[in-house]
Coordinates of C-alpha atoms and ligand atoms in Angstrom, one line a residue:
X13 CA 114.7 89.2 79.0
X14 CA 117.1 90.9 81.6
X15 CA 116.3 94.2 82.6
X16 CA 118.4 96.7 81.7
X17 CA 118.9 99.1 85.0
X18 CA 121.5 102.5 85.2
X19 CA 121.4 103.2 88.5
X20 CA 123.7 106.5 88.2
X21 CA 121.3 107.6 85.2
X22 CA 118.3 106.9 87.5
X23 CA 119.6 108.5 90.6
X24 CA 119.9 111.8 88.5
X25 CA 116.1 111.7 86.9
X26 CA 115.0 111.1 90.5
X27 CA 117.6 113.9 91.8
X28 CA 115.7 116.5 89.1
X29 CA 112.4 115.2 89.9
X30 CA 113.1 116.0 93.8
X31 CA 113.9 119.3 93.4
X32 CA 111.6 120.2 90.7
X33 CA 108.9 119.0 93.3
X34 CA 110.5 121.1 95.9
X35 CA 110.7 124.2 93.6
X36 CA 106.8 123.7 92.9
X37 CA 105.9 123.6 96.0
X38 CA 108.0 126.7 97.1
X39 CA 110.3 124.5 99.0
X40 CA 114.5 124.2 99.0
X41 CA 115.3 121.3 97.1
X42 CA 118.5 120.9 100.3
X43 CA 115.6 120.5 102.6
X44 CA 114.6 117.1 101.3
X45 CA 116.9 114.2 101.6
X46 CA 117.0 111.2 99.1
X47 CA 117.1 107.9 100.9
X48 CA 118.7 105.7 98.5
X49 CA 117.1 102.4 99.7
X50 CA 119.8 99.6 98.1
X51 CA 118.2 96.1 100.1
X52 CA 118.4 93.2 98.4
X53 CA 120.6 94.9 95.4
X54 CA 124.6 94.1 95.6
X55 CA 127.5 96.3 95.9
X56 CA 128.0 95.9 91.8
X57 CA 124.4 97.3 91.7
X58 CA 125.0 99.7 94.3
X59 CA 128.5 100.9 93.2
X60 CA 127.6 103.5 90.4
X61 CA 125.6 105.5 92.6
X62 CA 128.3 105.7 95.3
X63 CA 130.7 106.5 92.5
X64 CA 128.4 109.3 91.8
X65 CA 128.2 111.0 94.8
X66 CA 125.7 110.2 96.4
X67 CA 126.0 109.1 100.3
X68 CA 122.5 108.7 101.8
X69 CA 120.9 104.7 101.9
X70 CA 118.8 102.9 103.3
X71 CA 118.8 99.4 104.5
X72 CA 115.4 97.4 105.7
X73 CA 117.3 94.7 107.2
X74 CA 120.0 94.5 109.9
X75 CA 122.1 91.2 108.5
X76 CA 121.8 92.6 105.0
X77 CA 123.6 95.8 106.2
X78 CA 126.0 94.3 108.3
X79 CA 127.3 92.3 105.6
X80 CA 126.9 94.6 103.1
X81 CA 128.6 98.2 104.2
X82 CA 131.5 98.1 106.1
X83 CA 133.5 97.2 103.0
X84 CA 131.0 100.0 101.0
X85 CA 132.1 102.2 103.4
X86 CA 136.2 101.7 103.6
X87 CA 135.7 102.4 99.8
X88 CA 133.5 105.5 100.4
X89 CA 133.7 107.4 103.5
X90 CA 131.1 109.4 105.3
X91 CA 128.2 107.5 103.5
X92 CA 124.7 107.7 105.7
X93 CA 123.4 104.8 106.6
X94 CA 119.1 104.5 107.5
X95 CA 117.5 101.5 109.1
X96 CA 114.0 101.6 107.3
X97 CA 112.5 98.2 108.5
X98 CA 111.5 96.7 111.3
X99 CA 114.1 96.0 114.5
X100 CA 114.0 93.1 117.6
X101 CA 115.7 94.3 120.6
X102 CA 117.9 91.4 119.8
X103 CA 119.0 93.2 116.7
X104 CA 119.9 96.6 118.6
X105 CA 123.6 95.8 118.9
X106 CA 124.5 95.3 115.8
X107 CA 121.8 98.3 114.4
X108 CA 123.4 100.8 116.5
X109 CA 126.5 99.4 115.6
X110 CA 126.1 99.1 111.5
X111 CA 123.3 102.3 111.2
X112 CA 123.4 106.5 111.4
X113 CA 119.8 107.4 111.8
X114 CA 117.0 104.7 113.2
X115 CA 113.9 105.4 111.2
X116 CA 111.4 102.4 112.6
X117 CA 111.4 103.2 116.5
X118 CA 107.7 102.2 117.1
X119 CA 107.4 100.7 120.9
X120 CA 108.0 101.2 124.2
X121 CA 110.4 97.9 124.3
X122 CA 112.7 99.4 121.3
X123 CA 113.1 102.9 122.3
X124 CA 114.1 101.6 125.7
X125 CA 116.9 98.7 124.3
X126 CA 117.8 102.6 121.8
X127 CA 118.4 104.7 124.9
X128 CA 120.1 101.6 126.7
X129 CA 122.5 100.7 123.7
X130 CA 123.3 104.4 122.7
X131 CA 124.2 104.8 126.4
X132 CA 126.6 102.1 126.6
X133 CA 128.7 103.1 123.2
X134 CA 128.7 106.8 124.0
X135 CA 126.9 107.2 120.5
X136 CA 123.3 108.8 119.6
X137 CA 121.7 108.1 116.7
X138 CA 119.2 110.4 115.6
X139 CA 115.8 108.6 115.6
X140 CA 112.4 108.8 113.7
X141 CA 109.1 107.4 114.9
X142 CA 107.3 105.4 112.5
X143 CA 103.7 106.0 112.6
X144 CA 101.0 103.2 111.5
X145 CA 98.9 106.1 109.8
X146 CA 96.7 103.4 108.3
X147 CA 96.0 101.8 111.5
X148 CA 97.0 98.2 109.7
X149 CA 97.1 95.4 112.0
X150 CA 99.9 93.4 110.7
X151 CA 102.1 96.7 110.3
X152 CA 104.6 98.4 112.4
X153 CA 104.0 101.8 113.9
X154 CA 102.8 103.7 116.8
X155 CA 99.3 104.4 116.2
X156 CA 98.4 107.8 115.8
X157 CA 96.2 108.3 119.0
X158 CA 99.7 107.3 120.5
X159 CA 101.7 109.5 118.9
X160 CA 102.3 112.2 121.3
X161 CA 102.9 110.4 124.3
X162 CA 105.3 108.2 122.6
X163 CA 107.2 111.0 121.5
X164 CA 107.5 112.3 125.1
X165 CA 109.0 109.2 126.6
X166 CA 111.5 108.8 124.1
X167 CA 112.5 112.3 124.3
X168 CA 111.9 113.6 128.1
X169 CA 112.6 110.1 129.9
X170 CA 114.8 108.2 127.3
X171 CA 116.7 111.3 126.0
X172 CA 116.6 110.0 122.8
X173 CA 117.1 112.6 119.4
X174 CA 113.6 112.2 117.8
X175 CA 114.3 114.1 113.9
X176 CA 110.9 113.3 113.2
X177 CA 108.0 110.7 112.1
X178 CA 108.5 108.2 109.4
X179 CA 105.2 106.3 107.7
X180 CA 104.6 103.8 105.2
X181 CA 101.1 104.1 103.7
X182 CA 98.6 101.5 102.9
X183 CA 99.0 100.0 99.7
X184 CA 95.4 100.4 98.3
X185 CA 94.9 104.3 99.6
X186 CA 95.8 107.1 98.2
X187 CA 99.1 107.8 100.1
X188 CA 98.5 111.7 100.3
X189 CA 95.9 111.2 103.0
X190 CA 98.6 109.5 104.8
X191 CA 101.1 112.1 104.3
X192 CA 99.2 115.0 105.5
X193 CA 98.4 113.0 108.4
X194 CA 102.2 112.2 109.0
X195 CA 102.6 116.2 108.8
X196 CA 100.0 117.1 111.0
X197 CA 100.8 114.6 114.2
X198 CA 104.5 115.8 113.6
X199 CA 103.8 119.6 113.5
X200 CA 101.6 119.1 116.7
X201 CA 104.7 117.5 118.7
X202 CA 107.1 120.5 117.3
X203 CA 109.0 117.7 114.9
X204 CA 110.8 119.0 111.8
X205 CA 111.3 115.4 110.0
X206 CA 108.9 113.6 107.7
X207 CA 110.2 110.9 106.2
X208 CA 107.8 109.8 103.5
X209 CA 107.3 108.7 99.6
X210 CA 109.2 106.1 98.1
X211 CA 109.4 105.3 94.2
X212 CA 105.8 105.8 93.6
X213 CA 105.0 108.7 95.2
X214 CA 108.3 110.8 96.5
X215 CA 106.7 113.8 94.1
X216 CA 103.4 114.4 96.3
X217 CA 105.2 113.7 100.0
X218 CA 107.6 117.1 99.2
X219 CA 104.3 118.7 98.2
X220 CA 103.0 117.5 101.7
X221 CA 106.4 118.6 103.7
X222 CA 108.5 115.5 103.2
X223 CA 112.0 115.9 104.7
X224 CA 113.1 112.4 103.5
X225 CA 112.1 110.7 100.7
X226 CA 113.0 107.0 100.3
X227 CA 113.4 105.7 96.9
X228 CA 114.4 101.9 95.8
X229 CA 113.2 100.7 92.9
X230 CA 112.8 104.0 90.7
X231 CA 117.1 104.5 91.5
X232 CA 118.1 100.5 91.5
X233 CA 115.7 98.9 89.5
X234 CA 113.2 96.1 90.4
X235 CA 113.8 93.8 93.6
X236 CA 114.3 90.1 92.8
X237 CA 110.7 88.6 94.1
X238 CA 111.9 86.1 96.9
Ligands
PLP24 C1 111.7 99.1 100.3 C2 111.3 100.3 101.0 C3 111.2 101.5 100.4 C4 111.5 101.8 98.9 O1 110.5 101.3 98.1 P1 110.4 101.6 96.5 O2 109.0 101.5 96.2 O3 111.3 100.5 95.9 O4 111.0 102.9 96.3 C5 110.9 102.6 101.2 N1 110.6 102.5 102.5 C6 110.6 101.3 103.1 C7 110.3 101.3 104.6 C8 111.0 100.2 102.4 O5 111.0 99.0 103.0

């Protein structure tokens, strides 16, 4: 059986589920940005929600996104674009190039090729730091005992526009732990974004301060395993 998947119909429930979680936790519901994350979906898939309004995404991949947006975007101007997933410093080009706001800078190496590239274009991108909160070893992230220093070379030596700290929780714990975490390293380094929650759990990371929440599925549907 196909699924049968309205993306415009889901971007509104989610829209209404964002602000009432914003409004419950006495919070602006224009504070928190949805992060429409489209990878692996289409433009067909990804049209309706354009056509709705909407202008924030998110992209994991850089290829994907290259391929993918600049037509997107000749349709439908002044459309946000995210990087969400990991990024080589061979890929920095074409990120800087292709994105609006870098989510995943989490070494020394990246935030260095950032400051580099954003130099030589004349363009800064705002930036978030993404955080291993869960201490994984096969996961991307700055470790939390690193946090504060990290954030002080990319801002005082590499002049880069840190927004804030992005995290992707373990899958097997409860993400809240995570999330107050994420809050607590960022209010300690005087950063205002949080980028947190995704399909499952967007509704407890605006109770726990999130300033972007990034959404796939529960907007475009299931991804097509690989
Ligand atoms: C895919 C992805 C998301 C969205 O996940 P859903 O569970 O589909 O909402 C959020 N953040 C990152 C970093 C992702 O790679």
């Amino acid at each position: 059986m196909t699924e049968i998947v309205d993306p415009a119909n889901n971007l509104a429930r989610v829209t209404a589920e964002i602000a009432a979680a914003a409004r419950d936790a006495d919070r602006d519901p224009a504070d928190v940005t949805l992060v429409a994350v489209s990878k692996v979906h289409d433009a067909a898939r990804i049209r309706p929600v354009l056509e709705a309004g909407h202008k924030v995404f998110g992209e994991n991949r850089v290829q994907e996104a290259e391929e993918k947006w600049p037509a997107l975007r000749e349709e439908f101007p002044d459309i946000t674009l995210h990087l969400i997933g990991p990024l080589q410093s061979n890929k920095v080009k074409p990120a800087v190039a292709t994105f609006d706001v870098i989510e995943t800078v989490d070494r020394p190496k990246i935030a260095r090729a950032l400051a580099t590239e954003f130099d030589r274009v004349g363009r800064q991108l705002p930036c978030f730091i993404q955080v291993n909160t869960g201490e994984e070893p096969q996961k991307a992230g700055v470790l939390p005992v690193d946090v504060d220093d990290f954030v002080r070379t990319c801002k005082d030596d590499l002049g880069l526009i840190i927004k804030g700290l992005m995290c992707i929780p373990p899958i097997d714990e409860e993400p809240a732990l995570h999330f107050a975490l994420l809050a607590k390293i960022a209010e300690r380094n005087g950063l205002k974004g949080l980028s947190m929650g995704m399909s499952a759990d967007y509704a407890r990371a605006i109770k726990l301060g999130a300033t972007h929440v990034r959404v796939g599925s529960a907007i475009f549907g299931d991804r097509p395993k690989p």
